[in-house]
CSV table of C-alpha atoms in Angstrom, one decimal:
chain,number,residue,atom,x,y,z
T,177,GLY,CA,15.2,10.3,-0.5
T,178,GLU,CA,12.5,8.5,1.4
T,179,ASP,CA,13.1,5.0,2.6
T,180,VAL,CA,11.3,2.8,5.0
T,181,GLU,CA,12.9,-0.4,6.5
T,182,GLN,CA,11.5,-3.1,8.6
T,183,SER,CA,12.5,-6.6,9.8
T,184,LEU,CA,11.2,-9.4,7.6
T,185,PHE,CA,9.9,-12.0,10.1
T,186,LEU,CA,8.6,-12.2,13.6
T,187,SER,CA,7.3,-15.3,15.4
T,188,VAL,CA,5.4,-15.1,18.7
T,189,ARG,CA,3.2,-17.4,20.8
T,190,GLU,CA,-0.5,-16.9,21.1
T,191,GLY,CA,-1.3,-14.6,24.0
T,192,ASP,CA,2.1,-12.9,24.0
T,193,SER,CA,2.7,-9.3,22.8
T,194,SER,CA,4.2,-8.7,19.3
T,195,VAL,CA,6.4,-5.7,18.6
T,196,ILE,CA,7.0,-4.9,14.9
T,197,ASN,CA,9.7,-2.3,14.3
T,198,CYS,CA,10.3,0.2,11.4
T,199,THR,CA,12.7,2.9,10.6
T,200,TYR,CA,12.2,5.7,8.1
T,201,THR,CA,14.5,8.4,6.8
T,202,ASP,CA,12.4,11.5,6.0
T,203,SER,CA,12.6,14.4,8.4
T,204,SER,CA,9.6,16.3,7.0
T,205,SER,CA,6.2,16.3,8.7
T,206,THR,CA,4.8,12.9,7.9
T,207,TYR,CA,2.0,10.5,8.4
T,208,LEU,CA,3.2,7.1,9.5
T,209,TYR,CA,0.9,4.2,8.8
T,210,TRP,CA,0.6,0.5,9.7
T,211,TYR,CA,-1.2,-1.7,7.3
T,212,LYS,CA,-2.1,-5.4,7.6
T,213,GLN,CA,-2.2,-7.7,4.6
T,214,GLU,CA,-3.6,-11.3,4.9
T,215,PRO,CA,-2.7,-13.9,2.3
T,216,GLY,CA,-4.2,-13.1,-1.1
T,217,ALA,CA,-5.9,-10.0,0.3
T,218,GLY,CA,-5.7,-6.2,0.0
T,219,LEU,CA,-4.3,-3.8,2.5
T,220,GLN,CA,-6.2,-2.9,5.7
T,221,LEU,CA,-5.2,0.3,7.4
T,222,LEU,CA,-4.7,-0.6,11.1
T,223,THR,CA,-3.7,2.8,12.5
T,224,TYR,CA,-1.6,5.9,11.8
T,225,ILE,CA,0.3,8.5,13.7
T,226,PHE,CA,1.3,12.0,12.8
T,227,SER,CA,5.0,12.7,13.2
T,228,ASN,CA,4.4,15.3,16.0
T,229,MET,CA,3.0,12.6,18.2
T,230,ASP,CA,4.8,10.1,20.5
T,231,MET,CA,2.2,7.5,21.0
T,232,LYS,CA,-1.2,6.3,19.9
T,233,GLN,CA,-3.3,3.5,21.4
T,234,ASP,CA,-6.2,1.8,19.8
T,235,GLN,CA,-7.6,-1.2,21.6
T,236,ARG,CA,-4.9,-4.0,21.3
T,237,LEU,CA,-2.6,-1.8,19.2
T,238,THR,CA,0.0,0.7,20.5
T,239,VAL,CA,2.1,2.8,18.2
T,240,LEU,CA,5.3,4.3,19.5
T,241,LEU,CA,7.2,7.0,17.7
T,242,ASN,CA,10.8,8.0,18.4
T,243,LYS,CA,11.3,11.1,16.3
T,244,LYS,CA,15.0,11.5,17.2
T,245,ASP,CA,15.8,8.0,15.9
T,246,LYS,CA,13.1,7.9,13.3
T,247,HIS,CA,11.9,4.7,14.7
T,248,LEU,CA,8.3,3.5,14.7
T,249,SER,CA,6.9,0.4,16.4
T,250,LEU,CA,3.6,-1.4,16.5
T,251,ARG,CA,2.8,-3.4,19.5
T,252,ILE,CA,-0.1,-5.9,19.4
T,253,ALA,CA,-1.2,-7.0,22.8
T,254,ASP,CA,-2.6,-10.6,23.4
T,255,THR,CA,-1.6,-11.7,19.9
T,256,GLN,CA,-4.1,-14.1,18.3
T,257,THR,CA,-3.7,-16.6,15.5
T,258,GLY,CA,-5.9,-14.3,13.4
T,259,ASP,CA,-3.2,-11.7,13.7
T,260,SER,CA,-0.9,-13.8,11.5
T,261,ALA,CA,-0.3,-11.6,8.4
T,262,ILE,CA,2.2,-9.2,6.8
T,263,TYR,CA,2.4,-5.8,8.4
T,264,PHE,CA,3.5,-2.9,6.4
T,265,CYS,CA,5.0,0.3,7.7
T,266,ALA,CA,4.5,3.3,5.4
T,267,GLU,CA,5.0,7.0,5.4
T,268,ARG,CA,3.6,9.9,3.5
T,269,ILE,CA,4.9,13.5,3.7
T,270,VAL,CA,2.2,16.1,4.5
T,271,GLY,CA,1.1,17.7,1.3
T,272,GLY,CA,2.6,14.8,-0.7
T,273,PHE,CA,0.8,12.1,-2.5
T,274,LYS,CA,3.2,9.2,-2.6
T,275,THR,CA,3.1,6.6,0.2
T,276,ILE,CA,6.4,4.8,0.7
T,277,PHE,CA,6.1,1.3,2.0
T,278,GLY,CA,8.5,-1.0,3.8
T,279,ALA,CA,9.0,-4.5,2.5
T,280,GLY,CA,6.6,-5.8,5.3
T,281,THR,CA,7.1,-7.9,8.4
T,282,ARG,CA,5.6,-11.4,8.3
T,283,LEU,CA,4.1,-12.2,11.7
T,284,PHE,CA,3.7,-15.9,12.6
T,285,VAL,CA,1.5,-16.6,15.6
T,286,LYS,CA,2.0,-20.1,17.1
T,287,ALA,CA,-0.9,-21.7,19.0
X,121,ASN,CA,-20.4,3.5,0.4
X,122,ALA,CA,-18.5,0.9,-1.5
X,123,GLY,CA,-14.8,0.9,-1.2
X,124,VAL,CA,-12.2,1.1,-3.9
X,125,MET,CA,-13.2,-1.6,-6.5
X,126,GLN,CA,-10.7,-3.3,-8.6
X,127,ASN,CA,-11.3,-5.9,-11.3
X,128,PRO,CA,-10.5,-8.5,-12.2
X,129,ARG,CA,-9.2,-9.9,-8.9
X,130,HIS,CA,-7.1,-12.4,-10.8
X,131,LEU,CA,-5.9,-12.1,-14.4
X,132,VAL,CA,-3.8,-14.6,-16.4
X,133,ARG,CA,-2.1,-13.5,-19.6
X,134,ARG,CA,0.3,-15.2,-21.9
X,135,ARG,CA,3.5,-13.5,-22.7
X,136,GLY,CA,3.0,-10.8,-25.4
X,137,GLN,CA,-0.6,-10.2,-24.6
X,138,GLU,CA,-2.2,-7.0,-23.1
X,139,ALA,CA,-3.4,-6.7,-19.6
X,140,ARG,CA,-6.0,-4.1,-18.6
X,141,LEU,CA,-6.6,-3.5,-14.9
X,142,ARG,CA,-9.6,-1.4,-13.8
X,143,CYS,CA,-10.1,0.7,-10.6
X,144,SER,CA,-13.2,2.5,-9.5
X,145,PRO,CA,-12.4,4.9,-6.7
X,146,MET,CA,-14.6,5.5,-3.7
X,147,LYS,CA,-17.5,7.8,-4.2
X,148,GLY,CA,-16.4,11.4,-4.0
X,149,HIS,CA,-12.7,10.5,-4.6
X,150,SER,CA,-11.1,12.1,-7.6
X,151,HIS,CA,-7.5,11.1,-6.9
X,152,VAL,CA,-6.3,7.6,-7.9
X,153,TYR,CA,-2.9,5.9,-7.3
X,154,TRP,CA,-1.5,2.7,-8.7
X,155,TYR,CA,1.0,0.6,-6.8
X,156,ARG,CA,2.7,-2.6,-7.7
X,157,GLN,CA,3.7,-5.4,-5.3
X,158,LEU,CA,6.2,-7.9,-6.5
X,159,PRO,CA,6.3,-11.2,-4.8
X,160,GLU,CA,7.8,-11.0,-1.3
X,161,GLU,CA,8.2,-7.2,-1.5
X,162,GLY,CA,6.3,-4.1,-0.4
X,163,LEU,CA,4.2,-1.8,-2.5
X,164,LYS,CA,6.0,0.5,-5.0
X,165,PHE,CA,4.3,3.6,-6.2
X,166,MET,CA,3.7,3.7,-9.9
X,167,VAL,CA,1.4,6.6,-10.9
X,168,TYR,CA,-0.9,9.3,-9.5
X,169,LEU,CA,-3.8,10.5,-11.5
X,170,GLN,CA,-6.6,13.0,-11.2
X,171,LYS,CA,-9.6,13.0,-13.5
X,172,GLU,CA,-8.2,13.3,-17.0
X,173,ASN,CA,-4.7,14.2,-15.8
X,174,ILE,CA,-1.6,12.3,-14.9
X,175,ILE,CA,0.0,14.1,-12.0
X,176,ASP,CA,3.1,12.0,-11.4
X,177,GLU,CA,4.2,8.9,-13.2
X,178,SER,CA,7.7,8.7,-11.8
X,179,GLY,CA,7.2,5.0,-10.8
X,180,MET,CA,5.9,3.8,-14.1
X,181,PRO,CA,8.2,1.7,-16.3
X,182,LYS,CA,9.1,3.7,-19.4
X,183,GLU,CA,7.8,1.3,-21.9
X,184,ARG,CA,4.6,-0.9,-22.2
X,185,PHE,CA,2.9,0.6,-19.2
X,186,SER,CA,0.2,3.3,-19.4
X,187,ALA,CA,-2.5,4.7,-17.1
X,188,GLU,CA,-5.6,6.8,-17.6
X,189,PHE,CA,-8.4,8.2,-15.5
X,190,PRO,CA,-11.1,9.4,-17.8
X,191,LYS,CA,-13.8,11.9,-17.0
X,192,GLU,CA,-16.3,9.1,-16.9
X,193,GLY,CA,-15.5,5.5,-15.9
X,194,PRO,CA,-12.8,3.8,-14.0
X,195,SER,CA,-9.1,4.3,-14.0
X,196,ILE,CA,-7.2,1.8,-16.3
X,197,LEU,CA,-3.7,0.5,-15.9
X,198,ARG,CA,-2.6,-1.0,-19.2
X,199,ILE,CA,0.3,-3.2,-19.7
X,200,GLN,CA,1.2,-4.1,-23.3
X,201,GLN,CA,3.2,-7.1,-24.4
X,202,VAL,CA,3.3,-8.5,-20.9
X,203,VAL,CA,6.4,-10.4,-19.8
X,204,ARG,CA,6.9,-12.8,-16.9
X,205,GLY,CA,8.4,-10.1,-14.8
X,206,ASP,CA,5.1,-8.1,-14.8
X,207,SER,CA,3.6,-10.9,-12.7
X,208,ALA,CA,2.6,-9.1,-9.4
X,209,ALA,CA,-0.3,-7.7,-7.5
X,210,TYR,CA,-1.4,-4.3,-8.6
X,211,PHE,CA,-3.2,-2.2,-6.1
X,212,CYS,CA,-5.2,1.0,-6.7
X,213,ALA,CA,-5.9,3.5,-4.0
X,214,SER,CA,-8.0,6.6,-4.0
X,215,SER,CA,-8.4,9.8,-1.9
X,216,PRO,CA,-10.7,12.8,-1.9
X,217,PRO,CA,-9.8,16.1,-3.4
X,218,THR,CA,-8.1,17.4,-0.3
X,219,ALA,CA,-5.5,14.7,-0.7
X,220,GLY,CA,-2.6,16.8,0.6
X,221,MET,CA,-4.2,17.2,3.9
X,222,ASN,CA,-5.8,13.9,4.1
X,223,THR,CA,-4.6,11.2,6.4
X,224,GLU,CA,-5.5,8.2,4.4
X,225,ALA,CA,-5.7,6.8,0.9
X,226,PHE,CA,-8.0,3.8,0.7
X,227,PHE,CA,-6.8,0.8,-1.0
X,228,GLY,CA,-8.6,-1.8,-3.2
X,229,GLN,CA,-8.2,-5.5,-2.9
X,230,GLY,CA,-5.7,-5.6,-5.8
X,231,THR,CA,-5.5,-7.4,-9.1
X,232,ARG,CA,-3.1,-10.4,-9.2
X,233,LEU,CA,-1.6,-10.6,-12.6
X,234,THR,CA,0.1,-13.9,-13.6
X,235,VAL,CA,2.0,-14.0,-16.9
X,236,VAL,CA,2.5,-17.5,-18.2
């Protein structure tokens, strides 16, 4: 079955890079997503990658995908205090309708 | 184009009461999904609906929970005889008819249910 796992906490200093890691189990063609959730708020889609891609860059965000190890990472360059939030890794099989979420990584940014 | 609209944003119910959560999908979207987020956890799929049809409800608890998406009006997630364990954030998402090929389901802001 599908399963998504991620580390629960990450603490970085303002200006440093943050790297949030995620592993998934499904071998099918999938979309892999990163969502951001601020306290008391909904989900904001940050970026996504299709499973036949290795990397995607969008301004301060870089997504790396290692298909062999089923490992996904999100790198945030020049992390700011406003980046403090919970980051969810999620996957959805192509042609499927169910998005499987990890438990979320809580990013703390110290000024 | 307004996003996915959920109301209320916050709902407090006493044990044994009913909770009704509403979701209006984005314009042009005919697929609706409900997810539940328990405290300190990720989102768990509950149910997938298209207009007037439940497509998959494999994540719905067997009792007390029901969902509908009528031809007119919002999708409703209904929880009867609420218990404290139902306290959670309930998120709705929607996607257009080409859901299988689409890259994204758009999420609402969620309804935070507190059972006292």
